[in-house]
PDB file of C-alpha atoms in Angstrom:
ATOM      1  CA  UNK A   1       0.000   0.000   0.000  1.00 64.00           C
ATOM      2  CA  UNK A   2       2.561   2.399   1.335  1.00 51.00           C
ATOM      3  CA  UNK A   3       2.799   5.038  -0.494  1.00 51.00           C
ATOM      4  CA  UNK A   4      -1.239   5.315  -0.859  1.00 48.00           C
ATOM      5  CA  UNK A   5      -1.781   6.882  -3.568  1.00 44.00           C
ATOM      6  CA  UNK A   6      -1.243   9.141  -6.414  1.00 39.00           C
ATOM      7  CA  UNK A   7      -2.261  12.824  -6.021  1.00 40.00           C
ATOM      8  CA  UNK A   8      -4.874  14.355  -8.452  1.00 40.00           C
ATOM      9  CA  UNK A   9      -2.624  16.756  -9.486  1.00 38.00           C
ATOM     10  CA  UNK A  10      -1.307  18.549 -12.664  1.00 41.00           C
ATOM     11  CA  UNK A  11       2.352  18.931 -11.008  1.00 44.00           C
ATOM     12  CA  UNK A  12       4.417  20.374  -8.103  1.00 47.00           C
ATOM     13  CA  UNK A  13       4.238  23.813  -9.653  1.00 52.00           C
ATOM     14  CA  UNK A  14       0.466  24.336 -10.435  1.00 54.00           C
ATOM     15  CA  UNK A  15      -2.270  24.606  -8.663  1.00 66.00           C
ATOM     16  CA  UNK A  16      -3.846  21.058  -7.532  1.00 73.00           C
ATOM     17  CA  UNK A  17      -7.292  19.958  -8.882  1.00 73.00           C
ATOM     18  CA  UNK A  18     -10.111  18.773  -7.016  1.00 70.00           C
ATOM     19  CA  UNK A  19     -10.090  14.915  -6.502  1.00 69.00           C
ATOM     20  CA  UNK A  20     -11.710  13.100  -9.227  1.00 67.00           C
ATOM     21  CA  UNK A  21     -13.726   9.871  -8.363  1.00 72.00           C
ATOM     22  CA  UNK A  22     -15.715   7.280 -10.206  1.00 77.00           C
ATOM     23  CA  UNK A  23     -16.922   6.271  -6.267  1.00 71.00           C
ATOM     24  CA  UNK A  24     -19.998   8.586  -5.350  1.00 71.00           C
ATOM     25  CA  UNK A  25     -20.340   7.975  -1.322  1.00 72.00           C
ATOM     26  CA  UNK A  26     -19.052   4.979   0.704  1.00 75.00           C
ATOM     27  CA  UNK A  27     -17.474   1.903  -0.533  1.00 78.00           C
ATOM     28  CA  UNK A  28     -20.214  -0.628  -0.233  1.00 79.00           C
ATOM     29  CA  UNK A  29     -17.562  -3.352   0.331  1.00 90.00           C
ATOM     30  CA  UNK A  30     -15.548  -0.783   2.770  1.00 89.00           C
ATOM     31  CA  UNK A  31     -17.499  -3.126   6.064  1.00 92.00           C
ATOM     32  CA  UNK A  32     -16.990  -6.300   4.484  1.00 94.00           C
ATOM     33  CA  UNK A  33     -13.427  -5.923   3.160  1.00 91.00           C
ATOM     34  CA  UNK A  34     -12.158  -4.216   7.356  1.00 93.00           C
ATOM     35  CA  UNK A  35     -14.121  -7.441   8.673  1.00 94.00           C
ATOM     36  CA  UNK A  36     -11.809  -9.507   7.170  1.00 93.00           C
ATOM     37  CA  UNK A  37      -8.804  -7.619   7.846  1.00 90.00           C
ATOM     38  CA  UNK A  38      -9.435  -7.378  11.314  1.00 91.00           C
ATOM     39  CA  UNK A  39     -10.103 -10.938  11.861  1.00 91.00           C
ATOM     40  CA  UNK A  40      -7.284 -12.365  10.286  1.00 86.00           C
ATOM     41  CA  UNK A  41      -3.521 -12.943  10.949  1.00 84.00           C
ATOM     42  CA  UNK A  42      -1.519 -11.221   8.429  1.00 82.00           C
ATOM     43  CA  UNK A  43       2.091 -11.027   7.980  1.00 83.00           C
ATOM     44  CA  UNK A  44       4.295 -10.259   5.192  1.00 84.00           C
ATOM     45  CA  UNK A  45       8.111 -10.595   4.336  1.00 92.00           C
ATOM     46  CA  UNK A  46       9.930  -7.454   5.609  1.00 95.00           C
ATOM     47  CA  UNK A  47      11.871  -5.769   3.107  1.00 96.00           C
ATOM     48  CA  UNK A  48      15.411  -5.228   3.404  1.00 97.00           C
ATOM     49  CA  UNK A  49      16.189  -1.750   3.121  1.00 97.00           C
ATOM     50  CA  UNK A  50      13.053  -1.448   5.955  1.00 98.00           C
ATOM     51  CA  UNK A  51      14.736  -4.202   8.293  1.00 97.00           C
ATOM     52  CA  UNK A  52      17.757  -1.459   8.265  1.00 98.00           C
ATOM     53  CA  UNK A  53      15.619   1.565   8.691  1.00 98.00           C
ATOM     54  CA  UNK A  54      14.169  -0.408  11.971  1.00 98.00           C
ATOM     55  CA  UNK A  55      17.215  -0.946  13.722  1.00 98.00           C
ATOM     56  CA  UNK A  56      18.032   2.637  13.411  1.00 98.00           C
ATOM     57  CA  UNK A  57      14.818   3.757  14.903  1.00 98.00           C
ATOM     58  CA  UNK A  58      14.651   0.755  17.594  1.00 98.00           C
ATOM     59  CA  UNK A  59      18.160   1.761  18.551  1.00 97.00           C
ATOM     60  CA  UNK A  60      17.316   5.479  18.987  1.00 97.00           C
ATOM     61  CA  UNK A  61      14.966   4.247  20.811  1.00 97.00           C
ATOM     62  CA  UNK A  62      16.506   2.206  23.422  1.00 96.00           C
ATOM     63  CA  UNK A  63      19.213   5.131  23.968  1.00 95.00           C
ATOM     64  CA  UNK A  64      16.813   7.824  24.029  1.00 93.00           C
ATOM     65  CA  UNK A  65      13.331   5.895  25.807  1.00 91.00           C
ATOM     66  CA  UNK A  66      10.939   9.129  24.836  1.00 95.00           C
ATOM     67  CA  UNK A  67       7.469   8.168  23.398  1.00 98.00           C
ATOM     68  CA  UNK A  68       7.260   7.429  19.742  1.00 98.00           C
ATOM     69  CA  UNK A  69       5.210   9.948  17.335  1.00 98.00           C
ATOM     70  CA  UNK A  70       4.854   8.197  13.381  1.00 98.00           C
ATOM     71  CA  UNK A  71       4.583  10.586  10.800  1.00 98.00           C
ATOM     72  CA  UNK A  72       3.535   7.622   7.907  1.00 97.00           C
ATOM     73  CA  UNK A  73       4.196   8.096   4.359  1.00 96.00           C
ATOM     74  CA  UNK A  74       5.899  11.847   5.229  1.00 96.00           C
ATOM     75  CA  UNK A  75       7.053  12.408   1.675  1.00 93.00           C
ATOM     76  CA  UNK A  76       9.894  15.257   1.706  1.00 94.00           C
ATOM     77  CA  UNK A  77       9.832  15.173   5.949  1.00 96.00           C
ATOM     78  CA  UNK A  78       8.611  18.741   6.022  1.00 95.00           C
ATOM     79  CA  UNK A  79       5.872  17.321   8.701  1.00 96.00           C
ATOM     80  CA  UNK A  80       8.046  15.288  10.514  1.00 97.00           C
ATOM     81  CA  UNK A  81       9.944  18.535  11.184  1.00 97.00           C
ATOM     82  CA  UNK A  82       7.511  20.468  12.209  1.00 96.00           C
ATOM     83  CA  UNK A  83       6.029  17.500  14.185  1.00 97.00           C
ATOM     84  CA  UNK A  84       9.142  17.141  16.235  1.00 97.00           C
ATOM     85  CA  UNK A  85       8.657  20.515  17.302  1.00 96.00           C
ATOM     86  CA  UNK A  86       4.658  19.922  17.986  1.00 95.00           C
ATOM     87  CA  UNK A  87       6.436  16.907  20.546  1.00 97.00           C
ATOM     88  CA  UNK A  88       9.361  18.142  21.902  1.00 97.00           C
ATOM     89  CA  UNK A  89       9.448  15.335  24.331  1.00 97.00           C
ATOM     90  CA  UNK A  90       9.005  12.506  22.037  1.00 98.00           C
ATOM     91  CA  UNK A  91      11.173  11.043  19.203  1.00 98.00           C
ATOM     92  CA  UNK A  92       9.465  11.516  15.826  1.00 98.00           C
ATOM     93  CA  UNK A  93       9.759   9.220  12.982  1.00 98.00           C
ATOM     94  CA  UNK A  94       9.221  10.357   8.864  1.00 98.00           C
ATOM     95  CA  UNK A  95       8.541   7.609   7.173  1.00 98.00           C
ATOM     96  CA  UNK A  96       8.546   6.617   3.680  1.00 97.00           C
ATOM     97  CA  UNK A  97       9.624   4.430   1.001  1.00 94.00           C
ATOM     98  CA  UNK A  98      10.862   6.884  -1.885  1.00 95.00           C
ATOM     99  CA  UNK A  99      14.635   8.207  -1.122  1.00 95.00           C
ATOM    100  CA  UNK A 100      13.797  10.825  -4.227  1.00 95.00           C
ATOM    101  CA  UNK A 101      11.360  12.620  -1.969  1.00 94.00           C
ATOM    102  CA  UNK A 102      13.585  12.058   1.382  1.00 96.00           C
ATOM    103  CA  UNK A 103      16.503  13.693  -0.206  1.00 96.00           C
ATOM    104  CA  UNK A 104      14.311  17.389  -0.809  1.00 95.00           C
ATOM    105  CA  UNK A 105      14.171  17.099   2.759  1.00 95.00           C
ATOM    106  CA  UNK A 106      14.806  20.646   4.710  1.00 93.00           C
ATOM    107  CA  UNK A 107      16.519  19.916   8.565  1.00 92.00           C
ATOM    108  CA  UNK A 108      15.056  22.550  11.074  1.00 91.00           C
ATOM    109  CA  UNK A 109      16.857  22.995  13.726  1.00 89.00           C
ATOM    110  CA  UNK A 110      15.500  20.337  16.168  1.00 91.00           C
ATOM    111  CA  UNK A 111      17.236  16.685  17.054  1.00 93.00           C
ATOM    112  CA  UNK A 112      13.726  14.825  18.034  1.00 97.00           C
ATOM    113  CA  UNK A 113      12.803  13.307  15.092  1.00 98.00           C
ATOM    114  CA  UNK A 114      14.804  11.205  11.966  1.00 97.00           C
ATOM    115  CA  UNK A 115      13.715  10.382   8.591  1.00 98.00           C
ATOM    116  CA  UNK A 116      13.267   6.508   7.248  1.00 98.00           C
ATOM    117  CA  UNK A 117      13.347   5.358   4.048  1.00 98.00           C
ATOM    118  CA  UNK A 118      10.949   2.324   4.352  1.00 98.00           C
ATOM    119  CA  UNK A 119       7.572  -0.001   3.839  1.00 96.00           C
ATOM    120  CA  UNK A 120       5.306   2.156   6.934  1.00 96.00           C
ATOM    121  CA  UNK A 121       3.737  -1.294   7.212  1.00 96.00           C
ATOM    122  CA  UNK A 122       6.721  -2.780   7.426  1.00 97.00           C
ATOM    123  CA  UNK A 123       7.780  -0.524  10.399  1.00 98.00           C
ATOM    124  CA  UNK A 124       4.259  -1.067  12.031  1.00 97.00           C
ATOM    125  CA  UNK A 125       4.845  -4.441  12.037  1.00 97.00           C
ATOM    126  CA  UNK A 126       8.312  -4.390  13.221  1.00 98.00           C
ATOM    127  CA  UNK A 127       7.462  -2.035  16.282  1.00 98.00           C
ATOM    128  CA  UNK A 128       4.348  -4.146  17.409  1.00 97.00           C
ATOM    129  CA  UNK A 129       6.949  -7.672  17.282  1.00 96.00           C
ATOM    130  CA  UNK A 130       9.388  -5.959  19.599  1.00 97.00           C
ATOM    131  CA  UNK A 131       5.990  -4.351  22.084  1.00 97.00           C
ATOM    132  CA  UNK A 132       6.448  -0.946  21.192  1.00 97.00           C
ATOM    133  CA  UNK A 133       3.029   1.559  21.254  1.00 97.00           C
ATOM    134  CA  UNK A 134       2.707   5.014  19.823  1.00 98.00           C
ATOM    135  CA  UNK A 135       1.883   8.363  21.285  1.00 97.00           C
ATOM    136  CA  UNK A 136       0.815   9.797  18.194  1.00 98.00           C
ATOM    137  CA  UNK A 137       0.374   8.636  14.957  1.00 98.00           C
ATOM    138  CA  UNK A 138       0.088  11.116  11.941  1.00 98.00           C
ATOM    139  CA  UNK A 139      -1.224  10.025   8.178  1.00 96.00           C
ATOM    140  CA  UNK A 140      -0.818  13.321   5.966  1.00 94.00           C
ATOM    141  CA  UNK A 141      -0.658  12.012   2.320  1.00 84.00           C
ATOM    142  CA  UNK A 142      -3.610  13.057   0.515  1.00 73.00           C
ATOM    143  CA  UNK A 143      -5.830  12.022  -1.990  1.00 61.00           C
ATOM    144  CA  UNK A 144      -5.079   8.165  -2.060  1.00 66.00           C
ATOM    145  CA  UNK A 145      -6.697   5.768  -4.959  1.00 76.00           C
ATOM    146  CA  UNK A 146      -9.759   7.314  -5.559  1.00 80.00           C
ATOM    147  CA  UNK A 147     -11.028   4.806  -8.153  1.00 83.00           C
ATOM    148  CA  UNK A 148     -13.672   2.346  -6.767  1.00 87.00           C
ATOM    149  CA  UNK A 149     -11.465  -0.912  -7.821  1.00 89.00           C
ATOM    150  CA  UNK A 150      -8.428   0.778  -5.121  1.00 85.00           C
ATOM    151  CA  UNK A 151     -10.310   0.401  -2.068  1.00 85.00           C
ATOM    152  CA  UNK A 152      -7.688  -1.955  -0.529  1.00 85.00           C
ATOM    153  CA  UNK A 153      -4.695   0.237  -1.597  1.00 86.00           C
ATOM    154  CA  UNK A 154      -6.034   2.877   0.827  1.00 90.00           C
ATOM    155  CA  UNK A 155      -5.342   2.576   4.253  1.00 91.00           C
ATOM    156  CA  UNK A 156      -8.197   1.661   6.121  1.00 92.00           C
ATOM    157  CA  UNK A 157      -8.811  -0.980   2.829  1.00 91.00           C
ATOM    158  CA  UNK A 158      -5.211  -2.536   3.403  1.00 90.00           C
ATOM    159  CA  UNK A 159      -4.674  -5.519   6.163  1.00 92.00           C
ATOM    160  CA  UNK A 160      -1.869  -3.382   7.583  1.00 93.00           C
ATOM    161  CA  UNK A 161      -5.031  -1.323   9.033  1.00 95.00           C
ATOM    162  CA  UNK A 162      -5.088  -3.977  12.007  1.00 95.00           C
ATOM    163  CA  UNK A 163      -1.764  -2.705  12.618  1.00 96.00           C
ATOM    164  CA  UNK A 164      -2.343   0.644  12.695  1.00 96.00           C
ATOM    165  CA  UNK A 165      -4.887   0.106  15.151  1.00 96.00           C
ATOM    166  CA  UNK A 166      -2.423  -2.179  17.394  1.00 95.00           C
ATOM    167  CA  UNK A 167      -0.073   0.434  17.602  1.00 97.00           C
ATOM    168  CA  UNK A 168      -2.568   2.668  19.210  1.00 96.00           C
ATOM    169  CA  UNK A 169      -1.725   6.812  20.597  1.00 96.00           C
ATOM    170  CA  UNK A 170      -3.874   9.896  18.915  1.00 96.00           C
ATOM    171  CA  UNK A 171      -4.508   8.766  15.494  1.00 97.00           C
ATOM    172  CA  UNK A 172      -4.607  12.345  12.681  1.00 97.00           C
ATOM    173  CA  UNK A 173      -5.136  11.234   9.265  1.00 96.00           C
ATOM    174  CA  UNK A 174      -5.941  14.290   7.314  1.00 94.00           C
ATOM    175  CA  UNK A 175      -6.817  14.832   3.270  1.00 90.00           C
ATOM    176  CA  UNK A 176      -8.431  17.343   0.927  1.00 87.00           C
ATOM    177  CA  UNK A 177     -11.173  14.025  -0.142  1.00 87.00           C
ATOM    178  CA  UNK A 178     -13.961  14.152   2.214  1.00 90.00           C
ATOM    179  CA  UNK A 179     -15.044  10.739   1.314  1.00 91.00           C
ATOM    180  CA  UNK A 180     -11.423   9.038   2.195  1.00 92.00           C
ATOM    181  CA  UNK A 181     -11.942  10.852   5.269  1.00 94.00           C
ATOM    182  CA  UNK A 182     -15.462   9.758   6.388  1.00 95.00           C
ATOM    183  CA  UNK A 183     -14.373   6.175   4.904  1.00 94.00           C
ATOM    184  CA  UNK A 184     -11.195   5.825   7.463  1.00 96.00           C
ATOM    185  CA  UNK A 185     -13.261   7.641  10.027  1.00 96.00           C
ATOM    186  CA  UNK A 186     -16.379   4.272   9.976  1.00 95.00           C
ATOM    187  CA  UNK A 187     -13.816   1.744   9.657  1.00 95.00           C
ATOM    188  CA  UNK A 188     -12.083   3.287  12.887  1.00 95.00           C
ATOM    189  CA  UNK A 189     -15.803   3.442  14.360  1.00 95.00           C
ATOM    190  CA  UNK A 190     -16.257  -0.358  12.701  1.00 94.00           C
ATOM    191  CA  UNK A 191     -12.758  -1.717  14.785  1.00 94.00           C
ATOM    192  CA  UNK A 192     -14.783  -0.166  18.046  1.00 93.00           C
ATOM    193  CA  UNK A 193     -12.035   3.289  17.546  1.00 93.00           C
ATOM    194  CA  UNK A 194     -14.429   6.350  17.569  1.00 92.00           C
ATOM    195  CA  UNK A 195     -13.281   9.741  16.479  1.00 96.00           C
ATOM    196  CA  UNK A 196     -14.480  12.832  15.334  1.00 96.00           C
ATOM    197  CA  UNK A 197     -14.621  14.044  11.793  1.00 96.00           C
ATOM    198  CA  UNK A 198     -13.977  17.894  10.907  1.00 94.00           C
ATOM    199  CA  UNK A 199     -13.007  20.492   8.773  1.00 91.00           C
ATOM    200  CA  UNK A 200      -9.436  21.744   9.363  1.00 88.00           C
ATOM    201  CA  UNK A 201      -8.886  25.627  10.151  1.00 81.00           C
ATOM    202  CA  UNK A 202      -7.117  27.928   8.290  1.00 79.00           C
ATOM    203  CA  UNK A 203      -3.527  27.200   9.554  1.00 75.00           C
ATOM    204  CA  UNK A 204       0.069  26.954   8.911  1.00 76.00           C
ATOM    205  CA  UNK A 205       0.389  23.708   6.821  1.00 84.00           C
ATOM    206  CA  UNK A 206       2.052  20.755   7.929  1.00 88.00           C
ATOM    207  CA  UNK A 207       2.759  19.290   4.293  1.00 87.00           C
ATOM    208  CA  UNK A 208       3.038  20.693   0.866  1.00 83.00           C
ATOM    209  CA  UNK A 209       0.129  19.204   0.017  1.00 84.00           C
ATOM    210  CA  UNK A 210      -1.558  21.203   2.377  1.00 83.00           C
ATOM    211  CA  UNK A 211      -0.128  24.376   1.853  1.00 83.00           C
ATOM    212  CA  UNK A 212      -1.088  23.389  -1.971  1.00 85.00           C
ATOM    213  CA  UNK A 213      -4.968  22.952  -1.700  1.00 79.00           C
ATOM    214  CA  UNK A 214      -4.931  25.638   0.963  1.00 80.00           C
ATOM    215  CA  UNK A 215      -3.471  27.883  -2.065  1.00 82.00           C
ATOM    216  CA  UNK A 216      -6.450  26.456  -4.506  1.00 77.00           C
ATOM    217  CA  UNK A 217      -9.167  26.852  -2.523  1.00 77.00           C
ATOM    218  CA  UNK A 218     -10.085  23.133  -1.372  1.00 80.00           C
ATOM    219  CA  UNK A 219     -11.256  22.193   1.977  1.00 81.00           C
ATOM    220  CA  UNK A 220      -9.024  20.290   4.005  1.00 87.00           C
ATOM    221  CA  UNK A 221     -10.639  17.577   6.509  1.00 91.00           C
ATOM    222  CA  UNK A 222      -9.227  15.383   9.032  1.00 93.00           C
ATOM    223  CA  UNK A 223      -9.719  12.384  11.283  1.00 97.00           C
ATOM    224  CA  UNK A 224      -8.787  12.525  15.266  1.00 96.00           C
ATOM    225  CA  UNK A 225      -9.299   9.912  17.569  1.00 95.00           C
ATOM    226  CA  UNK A 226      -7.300   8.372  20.721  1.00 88.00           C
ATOM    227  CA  UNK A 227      -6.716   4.819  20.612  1.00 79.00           C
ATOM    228  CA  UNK A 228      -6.361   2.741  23.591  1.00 72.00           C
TER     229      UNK A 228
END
């Protein structure tokens, strides 16, 4: 799954459209297709190059013992950043699998949080092998697979959603797609997770997505809940 999706976009320079979806409301497999996530056992090989990312988190980890804050599929890190100063006390982890995007990344002046080339399922799964349990756990990428045949390439449609749920802390997944947003917020509600859908104020962006659709007019929405 990881990244999500592809944003309905003309490019990084223009102004972004508004998502464009052959799915008019809720999936009407969304219920069927968490069910069976939720009630089975999955596991998948861990890929290399995220097997390496992990033991340079769990290490941090063990040296530094602050809570853990996930920033999941963080693109260029410009969240995780600005995350890391939202948590000064915890250790915040960017994560995601394309070094291209990693490598625009901008430092700010902060030594809280580290960036992670890597699977975000595969580091979900890693951290709930070895116990570990999340403070906070941010999902910023917007507009994922909005064709009706994608539902189980977005999150809450993937089996890695069980593991997202495991992992527990405040849960944020914001986008500029309603719809994703009310879909992720029932299958929370489904898994016995409730939250609270709403419309994001105007307010200094946390990706450049945001500060994108901010820029064309769209409404941004997000997802907040507390898991136990």
């Amino acid at each position: 799954m990881d990244k999500p999706g592809t944003p309905m976009m003309n490019d990084e320079k223009n102004q972004s459209r508004e998502v464009s979806s052959n799915q008019p409301g809720l999936h009407p497999r969304l219920l069927e297709v968490v069910t069976r996530h939720l009630e089975s056992d999955f596991r998948r090989p861990v890929a290399e190059h995220s097997h390496n990312a992990y033991t340079v988190l769990r290490d941090r980890l063990r040296h530094e013992q602050r809570p853990l804050v996930l920033d999941s599929f963080c693109g260029t890190g410009m969240s995780t950043a600005l995350l890391a100063r939202k948590h000064p006390d915890c250790l915040v982890a960017g994560i995601d699998q394309s070094e291209h995007r990693l490598d625009k990344h901008v430092p700010l002046a902060t030594d809280n949080y580290l960036l992670l080339r890597a699977q975000a399922e595969d580091i979900w799964q890693l951290l709930l092998q070895d116990g570990y349990r999340l403070a906070h756990h941010y999902l910023l990428y917007p507009n994922p697979w909005p064709k009706s045949k994608h539902l189980q390439r977005r999150i809450h449609g993937h089996p890695g959603f069980a593991w997202l749920l495991a992992l527990g802390g405040g849960v944020e997944l914001r986008s500029n797609w309603q719809l994703y947003v009310e879909e992720f917020g029932l299958a929370m509600h489904h898994a016995g997770r409730r939250g609270c859908i709403s419309l994001i104020a105007k307010a200094a962006p946390l990706t450049l997505f945001e500060e994108k659709y901010q820029r064309s007019g769209h409404s941004l929405w997000q997802f907040r809940c507390d898991l136990p």
